[in-house]
Amino acid sequence: MGPSDAGRPRLNALASEKSPYLLQHATNPVDWLPWGGAAFEKARREAKPIFLSIGYSTCHWCHVMAEESFQDPEVAALINENFVPIKVDREERPDIDHIYITVCQMMTGSAGWPLTIIMTPEARPFFAGTYVPRESRFGRMGMLELVPRVRDLWAEHRSQAVGTADQITSLLERQIALRPTPPPEPLDKTILGETYRSLAARYDAKDGGFGGAPKFPTPHNLCFLLRYWLRTGDEQALGMVEYTLEKMRMGGIYDHLGFGFHRYSTDEGWHVPHFEKMLYDQALLAMAYTEAFQATGRIDFRKTAEEVLAYVLGDLASPEGGFYSAEDADTEGEEGKFYLWTAQEVRRVLPDDQAQLVQHVFDIADDGASVLHLARPLETLAADLGLGASQLRERLEGARKVLLAARLERARPHKDDKILTDWNGLAIASLAKAAQAFDQLRYAQAARRAADFVLRNLRSPDGRLLHRWRDGEPGIAATLDDYAFMVWGLIELYEATLEFSYLAAALELDRVMIDHFGDSAGGLYFTADDGETLLVRMKETYDGAVPSGNSVSMLNWVRLARLTGDHQFEDRTATMASWISREMREAPLAHGFLAMALDFAIGPSYEVVIVGDPTAADTRAMLKALRATFLPSKVLLFRPSEPSPEIASLAPFTRDLTGLAGRATAYVCRDFACQVPTSDISEMLGYLAPGH
């Protein structure tokens, strides 16, 4: 090192990576290598086990472990001497993460991030854990104890470690292979009732949501309950949705100043969040509030959806059109520092009367830092203060803007600025749904920009999708979720814009997905048939923080079948339902999005073709009325009055449909039986009414 290098941090092999997470670890004294052939060749050549660490850039405990262990020279020296250390960004490489998070769950009964795996040079794991402190404490083994133990095991009892690794790998392979055919019994509407009862049994009547702390939003479960209410008229199902959405919006899990939702609540009452903000949470929660508005007409649900989307468009939108991934929980090493307020800080930036109002409404303690939240509904607070609800909202809005401006003077959390295809697909779907429900062109325009960005920048010359774009460069082979979520977004975008090219793109991507991810035994693999060979080739059905690619694909196929009249999509749907039936019956709570797809497949479902001039007032009025209605099991096709060879070739059943007397006309079919065409909006909506 020369004089000019003095004071510069030592860089490891991660310094040339694109991942913000890997770059965060580029100055660690640990000799990290990125996942790849060079790392595994080094492990084989040196006969060392691999220390695999998986996390993501906005993960609070990943930061803690990095500061405590990976920045520590003594720990780093031990790791470097005894292992080949590999760092993986779980958001860049979900294929790797899905394998080893499953391993951790199998070996320890729980899992999360940071994920710590120790494995043979052949990538076979024999140790799994999560956060590991520097020193052992409270029954949790520390790095200074763990590394010597593994070193001694590898040196003196290597066959035992290899045997454990082989056993775990074999168990993982068997778990994936166990997909019984024929199924124990076919899926029908009884499973919808079972899913509903499972959710009702875990419902928290006091605070909303399901289960205890930590409490996650799981918006696809709420969307399923809306469908179950529409199907059955069960008011309890609707009540669970409404109350949960109310309580989440009141809680500290919601950012009352800058909008958007934090990742989850550490308590049962939605009060204290884990402060990171993820694009996928915003997309899925905005959908839930949008659909709840359609179902109930409640303006507060619409307002929340619009606020969440305002956060996405304001803070996560890239200049190029796509959406960034996340914002961190930590600021300057402290979780939530950007979001917390003391009473003194509030009084410093607001006049006394406004400060007192804010402190009362958002339950800000006189001492210490507080998470802004509504302890009681706004209407109740307004009554206590002798105000109307609208008056209180107006006063709070003025204070909110001042507090937000003051907050923006603080150091901001790190933003993970990589653009992921799958999460952008979710954002496109969410924006397109809101564009239709709220009749807002700006959401459709934002969804269009994002879709165009992905289709232009995240596709290889042969039409295959890529997973990640950052710093001007695309890369990493796409997974099932990239295809499934983008197809979903493009279908929604077609229905919002009526632009044929988006439906055509959805069909093309679905075809590529089937070619490279399909399995004749049923279901879809998470990785492509020509992708990197990993420990196992996973198939997943579990709907977790985001729905599984298999669940979303099933819903996509139901919709594409109705949009095109192509029975191949119906066949794929039936095969998927058969393949997944046992797992869904054994764990309905884990398959909320799949239940949504099944609800559509069982019906009643509707196909609506609007024929008309897209610029004419009567066509716009008919589309607006149709889109405002909560009809999740419908598809919409638009047939211009002028001949449209593209639509006719894609959906041949529309070829001879014409407008009545030159007016906008609706052709409505329900469960494969069609009604008399009508130009009357009330009559069209009547065809779509339950029980018609």
XYZ file of C-alpha atoms in Angstrom:
692
model
C 0.000 0.000 0.000
C 1.452 3.341 -1.060
C 1.119 6.723 0.670
C -1.906 7.618 -1.468
C -3.762 4.552 -0.135
C -3.370 5.509 3.518
C -6.699 5.748 5.281
C -8.626 4.015 2.527
C -10.670 1.005 3.595
C -9.474 -2.380 2.411
C -11.804 -3.757 -0.246
C -12.724 -7.387 -0.775
C -14.083 -9.091 -3.897
C -17.582 -7.677 -3.379
C -16.427 -4.205 -4.421
C -17.141 -4.922 -8.084
C -20.694 -6.183 -7.520
C -23.920 -4.322 -8.364
C -25.963 -5.369 -5.319
C -26.302 -2.604 -2.688
C -26.199 -5.331 -0.030
C -22.968 -6.841 -1.288
C -21.440 -3.388 -1.648
C -22.281 -2.690 1.997
C -19.935 -5.575 2.876
C -17.155 -4.697 0.452
C -15.096 -3.061 3.211
C -15.490 -5.921 5.728
C -12.201 -7.533 6.766
C -13.902 -10.831 5.903
C -12.607 -12.010 2.518
C -16.086 -12.291 1.036
C -16.559 -13.755 -2.416
C -19.724 -13.488 -4.494
C -21.579 -16.712 -5.244
C -20.005 -18.352 -8.278
C -17.596 -20.891 -9.672
C -14.492 -19.151 -8.347
C -15.670 -19.422 -4.740
C -16.570 -23.103 -5.006
C -13.345 -23.944 -6.801
C -11.395 -22.244 -4.012
C -13.298 -24.263 -1.390
C -12.558 -27.533 -3.205
C -8.931 -26.660 -3.790
C -8.345 -25.678 -0.166
C -10.655 -28.415 1.218
C -12.477 -25.848 3.355
C -16.149 -25.584 4.241
C -18.109 -22.592 2.943
C -19.492 -19.919 5.247
C -22.585 -18.655 3.415
C -24.212 -15.456 4.672
C -27.498 -14.345 3.071
C -29.275 -11.064 3.727
C -30.492 -7.871 2.073
C -29.574 -4.237 2.218
C -32.506 -2.970 4.315
C -32.348 -5.776 6.911
C -31.832 -4.390 10.430
C -30.321 -7.524 11.979
C -28.084 -7.973 8.957
C -26.605 -4.574 9.800
C -26.238 -5.552 13.453
C -24.412 -8.781 12.630
C -22.178 -7.011 10.142
C -21.194 -4.365 12.675
C -20.751 -6.810 15.515
C -19.112 -9.750 13.750
C -18.091 -9.136 10.143
C -16.398 -5.824 10.926
C -14.552 -7.352 13.866
C -10.914 -8.194 12.999
C -10.782 -11.226 15.301
C -13.962 -12.759 13.912
C -12.916 -11.948 10.350
C -9.530 -13.612 10.846
C -11.211 -16.772 12.135
C -13.625 -16.879 9.195
C -10.901 -16.221 6.632
C -8.613 -18.873 8.076
C -11.190 -21.652 8.323
C -13.788 -21.014 5.619
C -14.369 -19.749 2.136
C -16.871 -16.961 2.909
C -19.639 -16.190 0.388
C -22.146 -13.331 0.542
C -25.523 -13.495 -1.216
C -28.198 -10.820 -1.622
C -31.438 -12.730 -1.171
C -33.309 -10.226 -3.336
C -30.872 -10.677 -6.219
C -30.689 -14.455 -5.839
C -34.027 -15.662 -4.450
C -33.289 -19.068 -6.012
C -30.342 -19.570 -3.654
C -32.152 -18.019 -0.719
C -35.250 -20.194 -1.106
C -33.161 -23.359 -0.879
C -31.194 -22.427 2.214
C -34.035 -20.726 4.075
C -35.908 -24.027 3.669
C -32.846 -25.847 5.004
C -32.725 -23.556 8.037
C -36.412 -24.141 8.711
C -35.888 -27.912 8.472
C -32.810 -27.946 10.713
C -33.836 -25.437 13.391
C -37.612 -25.018 13.191
C -37.342 -21.326 12.326
C -35.662 -19.110 9.773
C -35.002 -15.509 8.819
C -32.305 -13.029 7.903
C -29.419 -12.749 8.301
C -29.238 -16.380 7.267
C -26.069 -18.251 8.236
C -25.266 -21.535 6.500
C -22.102 -23.613 6.763
C -21.751 -26.177 3.992
C -19.383 -28.452 2.157
C -17.545 -27.311 -0.985
C -20.370 -29.065 -2.879
C -22.913 -26.614 -1.356
C -24.419 -29.257 0.950
C -25.330 -27.676 4.320
C -24.475 -29.123 7.721
C -25.140 -26.061 9.916
C -27.908 -23.473 9.707
C -28.808 -20.465 11.802
C -29.730 -16.803 11.601
C -28.175 -13.942 13.563
C -24.919 -14.929 15.275
C -23.435 -12.403 17.736
C -19.708 -11.963 18.235
C -19.758 -13.688 21.614
C -22.152 -16.279 23.041
C -24.942 -14.873 25.176
C -28.367 -15.909 26.487
C -28.012 -19.384 25.016
C -27.158 -18.120 21.531
C -23.753 -19.275 20.319
C -21.402 -16.509 19.206
C -18.974 -16.434 16.314
C -15.927 -16.760 18.570
C -17.299 -20.095 19.797
C -19.033 -21.295 16.629
C -16.110 -20.981 14.228
C -13.614 -22.997 16.352
C -16.232 -25.694 16.901
C -16.872 -26.045 13.186
C -13.142 -25.926 12.495
C -12.562 -28.822 14.895
C -15.523 -30.771 13.506
C -14.224 -30.361 9.956
C -10.667 -31.322 10.951
C -11.434 -34.257 13.220
C -14.889 -35.542 12.263
C -15.326 -34.490 8.663
C -17.240 -37.630 7.764
C -19.827 -36.711 10.401
C -20.276 -33.225 8.896
C -20.493 -34.640 5.366
C -22.970 -37.281 6.538
C -25.190 -34.607 8.078
C -24.968 -32.575 4.858
C -25.931 -35.598 2.751
C -28.833 -36.396 5.056
C -30.174 -32.820 4.932
C -29.830 -32.704 1.147
C -31.619 -36.037 0.760
C -34.434 -34.879 3.036
C -34.757 -31.669 1.025
C -34.917 -33.607 -2.246
C -37.595 -35.944 -0.887
C -39.647 -33.031 0.434
C -39.641 -31.418 -2.989
C -40.322 -34.693 -4.825
C -43.361 -35.631 -2.718
C -46.163 -34.422 -4.994
C -48.714 -37.259 -4.906
C -50.731 -38.090 -8.001
C -53.585 -38.694 -8.189
C -54.511 -36.195 -5.472
C -56.395 -37.306 -2.367
C -59.437 -35.337 -3.506
C -60.016 -32.536 -6.003
C -60.175 -28.914 -4.962
C -63.647 -27.425 -4.975
C -65.479 -24.684 -3.139
C -65.259 -26.583 0.158
C -61.588 -25.586 0.387
C -62.661 -21.944 0.223
C -64.740 -22.525 3.338
C -61.831 -24.297 5.021
C -59.522 -21.376 4.214
C -62.060 -18.928 5.604
C -62.529 -20.899 8.829
C -58.756 -21.206 9.288
C -58.388 -17.433 8.985
C -61.354 -16.804 11.283
C -59.820 -19.085 13.925
C -56.624 -16.993 13.958
C -58.358 -13.629 13.693
C -57.457 -11.078 16.375
C -60.796 -9.501 17.259
C -59.093 -6.892 19.464
C -56.494 -5.506 17.059
C -57.336 -7.018 13.687
C -55.035 -9.183 11.643
C -54.217 -12.822 12.231
C -52.131 -14.410 14.952
C -49.909 -12.693 17.471
C -46.666 -10.767 17.487
C -44.810 -10.234 15.271
C -47.790 -9.424 13.096
C -47.594 -9.229 9.316
C -50.184 -7.598 7.049
C -50.663 -10.585 4.615
C -52.841 -8.540 2.214
C -53.619 -11.502 -0.062
C -55.513 -13.102 2.839
C -57.610 -9.943 3.105
C -58.259 -9.998 -0.645
C -59.376 -13.623 -0.366
C -61.798 -12.705 2.440
C -63.326 -10.010 0.241
C -63.962 -12.652 -2.408
C -65.402 -15.039 0.150
C -67.756 -12.317 1.373
C -68.859 -11.611 -2.205
C -69.436 -15.323 -2.809
C -71.301 -16.108 0.411
C -72.572 -12.818 1.812
C -70.812 -13.652 5.097
C -70.595 -10.289 6.864
C -68.010 -11.592 9.328
C -65.573 -12.082 6.454
C -66.059 -8.473 5.362
C -65.856 -7.271 8.950
C -62.464 -8.918 9.461
C -61.140 -7.120 6.401
C -62.539 -3.713 7.306
C -61.382 -3.804 10.916
C -57.897 -5.044 10.017
C -57.451 -2.334 7.380
C -58.670 0.305 9.867
C -56.309 -0.833 12.620
C -53.283 -1.059 10.334
C -53.929 2.458 9.027
C -54.182 3.760 12.598
C -51.066 1.985 13.822
C -47.397 2.849 13.804
C -46.896 0.313 11.023
C -48.246 3.112 8.812
C -46.106 6.182 8.149
C -48.532 8.976 9.016
C -46.244 11.681 7.636
C -44.657 10.293 4.460
C -47.169 7.480 3.843
C -46.550 3.855 3.011
C -46.368 0.812 5.277
C -43.446 -0.560 7.224
C -42.601 -4.261 6.950
C -44.426 -5.628 10.002
C -45.453 -4.863 13.577
C -43.336 -6.148 16.445
C -46.424 -6.161 18.688
C -49.995 -7.372 18.295
C -51.492 -3.882 18.097
C -49.683 -2.619 14.954
C -47.984 -0.011 17.166
C -44.198 -0.496 16.918
C -43.046 -1.511 13.457
C -39.926 -2.979 11.978
C -39.251 0.189 10.025
C -38.029 -0.980 6.631
C -40.338 -0.212 3.709
C -40.533 -2.719 0.860
C -41.954 -2.133 -2.613
C -43.858 -5.407 -2.556
C -45.666 -4.501 0.680
C -46.783 -1.175 -0.784
C -48.055 -2.865 -3.949
C -50.006 -5.620 -2.214
C -51.436 -3.408 0.529
C -52.520 -0.752 -1.958
C -54.384 -3.532 -3.794
C -56.136 -4.611 -0.597
C -57.276 -1.067 0.200
C -58.325 -0.513 -3.419
C -60.451 -3.640 -3.481
C -61.919 -2.810 -0.075
C -62.960 0.579 -1.450
C -64.627 -1.094 -4.425
C -66.433 -3.520 -2.120
C -67.586 -0.994 0.487
C -67.375 2.461 -1.072
C -65.477 3.676 1.995
C -63.517 6.804 1.123
C -60.954 6.203 3.885
C -59.879 3.008 2.128
C -59.467 4.847 -1.155
C -57.517 7.604 0.580
C -55.131 5.094 2.162
C -54.532 3.347 -1.164
C -53.822 6.696 -2.817
C -51.431 7.689 -0.030
C -49.508 4.420 -0.338
C -49.220 4.915 -4.086
C -48.136 8.516 -3.510
C -45.237 7.146 -1.467
C -44.358 4.667 -4.225
C -44.489 7.294 -6.956
C -42.670 9.885 -4.872
C -39.982 7.901 -3.077
C -39.478 4.627 -4.952
C -39.886 5.676 -8.588
C -36.727 5.775 -10.695
C -36.252 8.433 -13.394
C -36.194 5.635 -15.969
C -39.689 4.402 -15.057
C -39.121 1.361 -12.880
C -39.456 1.203 -9.107
C -36.705 0.807 -6.528
C -36.819 -2.041 -4.043
C -36.866 -0.668 -0.499
C -35.892 1.820 2.156
C -33.914 0.775 5.214
C -35.132 0.414 8.770
C -31.957 2.026 10.099
C -30.596 5.548 9.954
C -27.057 6.174 11.151
C -27.045 2.724 12.755
C -30.276 3.222 14.721
C -33.509 1.503 13.770
C -36.410 3.891 13.247
C -34.404 7.033 13.973
C -35.774 8.789 10.879
C -39.383 8.167 11.927
C -39.434 8.711 15.721
C -40.510 11.961 17.388
C -40.155 13.449 20.840
C -42.642 15.946 22.240
C -39.851 18.535 22.303
C -39.138 18.061 18.571
C -42.821 18.478 17.734
C -43.057 21.664 19.786
C -39.927 23.010 18.137
C -41.416 22.927 14.623
C -45.128 23.546 15.262
C -47.036 26.392 16.950
C -48.269 25.501 20.439
C -51.855 24.765 19.449
C -50.818 22.514 16.556
C -48.170 20.809 18.672
C -50.694 20.013 21.407
C -53.124 18.670 18.810
C -50.490 16.438 17.190
C -49.226 15.186 20.536
C -52.762 14.273 21.584
C -53.889 12.708 18.300
C -50.719 10.691 17.676
C -50.195 9.701 21.303
C -46.728 11.253 21.641
C -45.309 10.754 25.126
C -43.852 13.667 27.105
C -40.651 11.687 27.634
C -38.684 9.616 25.151
C -39.209 9.058 21.444
C -42.569 7.935 20.088
C -43.877 6.168 17.019
C -46.707 8.237 15.540
C -49.961 6.305 15.694
C -53.647 6.871 16.321
C -54.567 5.383 19.675
C -58.267 5.822 18.803
C -60.220 6.308 15.573
C -60.058 9.795 14.134
C -63.820 10.264 14.488
C -63.610 9.503 18.210
C -60.696 11.880 18.668
C -62.577 14.600 16.773
C -65.625 14.203 19.016
C -63.439 14.443 22.130
C -62.006 17.696 20.807
C -65.403 19.111 19.856
C -64.522 19.043 16.153
C -65.991 17.466 13.085
C -63.908 14.708 11.542
C -63.299 16.789 8.414
C -62.138 19.746 10.552
C -59.676 17.563 12.407
C -58.334 16.075 9.170
C -57.804 19.556 7.747
C -55.863 20.705 10.810
C -53.787 17.534 10.877
C -52.939 17.860 7.195
C -51.388 21.255 7.776
C -49.344 19.917 10.684
C -48.361 16.821 8.702
C -46.795 18.890 5.947
C -44.741 20.900 8.429
C -43.575 17.793 10.292
C -42.745 16.018 7.031
C -40.676 18.973 5.850
C -38.807 18.946 9.165
C -38.267 15.177 8.927
C -36.769 15.539 5.469
C -34.013 17.637 7.034
C -32.866 14.540 8.925
C -30.441 11.957 7.565
C -32.533 9.620 5.439
C -32.484 5.832 5.560
C -30.509 4.020 2.884
C -32.499 3.334 -0.278
C -31.949 0.057 -2.107
C -32.039 1.341 -5.675
C -31.966 -1.918 -7.575
C -35.005 -2.563 -9.763
C -36.402 -6.098 -9.567
C -38.639 -7.490 -12.278
C -40.929 -9.462 -9.975
C -41.569 -6.641 -7.520
C -42.143 -4.222 -10.387
C -44.726 -6.650 -11.739
C -46.583 -6.344 -8.426
C -46.354 -2.546 -8.542
C -47.666 -2.488 -12.113
C -50.628 -4.676 -11.130
C -51.394 -2.481 -8.133
C -51.223 0.789 -10.052
C -53.341 -0.614 -12.867
C -55.995 -1.785 -10.407
C -56.075 1.651 -8.784
C -56.274 3.344 -12.190
C -59.443 1.417 -12.909
C -61.094 1.608 -9.486
C -60.424 5.331 -8.991
C -60.657 6.369 -12.672
C -57.213 7.957 -12.393
C -55.132 8.154 -15.552
C -51.926 9.004 -13.655
C -51.774 5.521 -12.149
C -52.165 3.875 -15.542
C -49.421 6.119 -16.917
C -47.059 5.154 -14.081
C -47.839 1.471 -14.591
C -47.232 1.855 -18.322
C -43.837 3.517 -17.735
C -42.767 0.721 -15.414
C -43.946 -2.015 -17.785
C -42.217 -0.380 -20.724
C -39.032 -0.076 -18.663
C -39.027 -3.789 -17.805
C -39.940 -4.933 -21.300
C -37.273 -2.674 -22.809
C -34.422 -3.078 -20.305
C -34.902 -6.412 -18.553
C -35.188 -8.768 -21.521
C -32.401 -10.555 -23.323
C -32.314 -10.644 -27.154
C -34.089 -14.031 -27.160
C -37.047 -12.593 -25.226
C -36.131 -14.052 -21.828
C -36.603 -11.902 -18.763
C -33.783 -10.809 -16.487
C -34.216 -10.338 -12.757
C -32.308 -7.217 -11.720
C -31.375 -3.811 -13.120
C -29.060 -1.416 -11.339
C -26.665 1.338 -12.248
C -27.614 1.108 -15.910
C -27.042 -2.633 -16.240
C -29.460 -5.577 -16.314
C -28.426 -8.992 -15.062
C -29.230 -12.298 -13.340
C -31.481 -14.951 -14.836
C -35.158 -14.468 -14.091
C -37.057 -16.742 -11.727
C -40.626 -17.998 -11.890
C -41.789 -15.001 -9.842
C -40.385 -12.585 -12.406
C -42.501 -14.146 -15.142
C -45.649 -14.787 -13.103
C -45.759 -11.334 -11.504
C -45.019 -9.521 -14.757
C -47.734 -11.475 -16.573
C -50.130 -10.482 -13.776
C -49.112 -6.834 -14.062
C -49.480 -6.853 -17.844
C -52.962 -8.378 -17.688
C -54.047 -5.670 -15.240
C -52.372 -3.030 -17.380
C -54.220 -4.214 -20.471
C -57.544 -3.908 -18.645
C -56.587 -0.419 -17.428
C -55.313 0.941 -20.759
C -57.005 -1.386 -23.297
C -53.695 -1.376 -25.193
C -53.452 -4.681 -27.029
C -49.637 -4.792 -26.859
C -49.678 -5.433 -23.113
C -51.962 -8.433 -23.418
C -49.814 -9.760 -26.240
C -46.708 -9.307 -24.067
C -48.402 -11.170 -21.204
C -49.159 -14.116 -23.482
C -45.614 -14.166 -24.846
C -44.007 -14.126 -21.383
C -46.381 -16.833 -20.185
C -45.377 -19.009 -23.145
C -41.682 -18.572 -22.323
C -42.423 -19.385 -18.694
C -44.202 -22.618 -19.597
C -41.360 -23.641 -21.906
C -38.638 -23.171 -19.310
C -40.265 -23.573 -15.884
C -43.073 -26.067 -16.513
C -43.211 -29.646 -15.261
C -45.379 -32.293 -16.899
C -46.132 -33.647 -13.412
C -47.773 -30.328 -12.527
C -46.688 -26.987 -11.188
C -43.795 -24.738 -12.107
C -40.199 -24.833 -10.943
C -38.728 -21.701 -9.387
C -35.731 -21.772 -11.732
C -35.471 -22.347 -15.484
C -34.544 -25.678 -17.051
C -31.339 -24.178 -18.432
C -30.436 -22.187 -15.320
C -27.578 -22.638 -12.898
C -27.486 -26.073 -11.258
C -28.092 -25.588 -7.547
C -28.459 -28.024 -4.654
C -32.053 -28.781 -5.657
C -34.534 -27.373 -8.153
C -37.278 -25.930 -5.996
C -41.027 -25.896 -6.515
C -42.934 -23.611 -4.203
C -46.586 -23.137 -3.354
C -46.471 -21.225 -0.073
C -47.926 -17.716 -0.182
C -45.699 -15.792 2.210
C -44.848 -12.094 2.227
C -45.504 -12.281 -1.503
C -47.650 -14.922 -3.179
C -45.927 -17.850 -4.839
C -45.284 -17.871 -8.561
C -47.424 -21.007 -8.831
C -50.412 -19.321 -7.165
C -50.135 -16.201 -9.317
C -49.713 -18.293 -12.470
C -52.879 -20.208 -11.684
C -54.836 -16.949 -11.445
C -53.163 -15.686 -14.619
C -54.185 -18.824 -16.503
C -57.812 -18.581 -15.412
C -57.927 -15.007 -16.674
C -56.059 -15.724 -19.913
C -58.426 -18.607 -20.600
C -61.405 -16.253 -20.337
C -59.677 -13.475 -22.279
C -58.627 -15.626 -25.220
C -61.032 -18.572 -25.227
C -57.962 -20.852 -25.398
C -58.735 -24.050 -23.504
C -55.043 -24.822 -22.995
C -55.113 -22.299 -20.166
C -58.096 -24.079 -18.591
C -56.174 -27.361 -18.788
C -53.130 -25.825 -17.121
C -55.319 -24.439 -14.355
C -56.859 -27.836 -13.712
C -53.456 -29.538 -13.678
C -52.118 -26.959 -11.227
C -55.118 -27.413 -8.932
C -54.638 -31.174 -8.972
C -50.911 -30.973 -8.284
C -51.264 -28.528 -5.414
C -54.392 -29.963 -3.801
C -52.837 -31.935 -0.957
C -50.664 -29.086 0.258
C -53.558 -26.661 0.130
C -55.882 -28.957 2.046
C -53.208 -29.612 4.670
C -52.341 -25.918 5.102
C -55.046 -23.596 3.747
C -53.624 -20.663 5.751
C -50.434 -20.883 3.715
C -52.253 -20.580 0.394
C -54.358 -17.436 0.573
C -53.550 -16.243 -2.936
C -54.111 -19.701 -4.340
C -57.577 -19.570 -2.763
C -58.187 -16.364 -4.744
C -57.250 -18.162 -7.960
C -59.466 -21.095 -7.060
C -62.368 -18.757 -6.286
C -62.109 -17.379 -9.831
C -61.774 -20.840 -11.377
C -64.836 -22.214 -9.548
C -66.954 -19.214 -10.458
C -69.277 -17.576 -10.977
C -66.994 -15.706 -13.343
C -67.712 -13.143 -16.022
C -66.340 -12.206 -19.422
C -67.190 -8.698 -20.539
C -66.467 -7.380 -24.023
C -67.070 -3.688 -24.612
C -67.485 -2.654 -28.239
C -67.225 1.037 -28.972
C -65.199 4.097 -29.799
C -62.592 4.494 -27.032
C -62.793 8.294 -27.273
C -66.592 8.468 -27.084
C -68.376 9.541 -23.906
C -70.723 6.553 -23.852
C -67.801 4.101 -24.067
C -65.923 5.865 -21.288
C -69.029 5.916 -19.078
C -69.609 2.193 -19.585
C -65.988 1.359 -18.779
C -66.012 3.598 -15.713
C -69.126 1.930 -14.300
C -67.717 -1.527 -14.941
C -64.354 -0.761 -13.350
C -65.822 0.836 -10.232
C -67.703 -2.362 -9.351
C -66.044 -4.988 -7.147
C -66.024 -7.926 -9.527
C -62.734 -9.739 -8.955
C -63.790 -12.754 -11.028
C -64.235 -10.933 -14.297
C -62.137 -10.193 -17.339
C -62.506 -7.222 -19.651
C -61.832 -7.150 -23.380
C -62.224 -4.085 -25.527
C -63.257 -4.383 -29.182
C -62.969 -1.108 -31.124
C -65.869 -0.271 -33.402
C -63.440 -0.359 -36.286
C -62.091 -3.795 -37.289
C -59.246 -4.994 -35.039
C -57.329 -7.931 -36.538
C -55.058 -8.133 -33.465
C -57.904 -8.624 -30.996
C -59.770 -10.906 -33.389
C -56.745 -13.174 -33.750
C -56.082 -13.272 -30.027
C -59.725 -13.678 -28.994
C -61.564 -15.122 -32.015
C -64.923 -15.080 -30.227
C -64.935 -11.264 -30.501
C -64.617 -11.234 -34.301
C -68.310 -10.723 -35.064
C -69.235 -8.527 -32.109
C -70.552 -5.121 -33.125
C -72.055 -2.080 -31.445
C -75.813 -1.636 -31.306
C -76.901 1.294 -33.456
C -73.418 2.761 -33.297
C -73.436 2.974 -29.481
C -71.084 1.467 -26.933
C -72.266 -2.072 -26.294
C -71.531 -4.597 -23.582
C -71.453 -8.338 -24.242
C -71.620 -10.090 -20.861
C -71.119 -13.810 -20.349
C -71.396 -15.575 -17.022
C -70.054 -19.091 -16.512
C -69.883 -19.685 -20.268
C -73.466 -18.487 -20.921
C -73.958 -15.119 -22.648
C -76.591 -12.460 -22.126
C -78.276 -10.311 -24.737
C -75.920 -7.445 -25.699
C -76.864 -4.109 -24.213
C -75.993 -0.431 -24.499
C -77.654 0.328 -21.183
C -75.186 0.627 -18.272
C -77.783 -0.326 -15.655
C -78.691 -3.433 -17.596
C -75.020 -4.357 -17.972
C -74.484 -4.034 -14.217
C -77.614 -6.066 -13.628
C -76.123 -8.932 -15.619
C -73.140 -8.770 -13.277
C -75.111 -8.651 -10.036
C -74.886 -11.651 -7.680
C -77.677 -14.120 -8.255
C -78.585 -12.810 -11.709
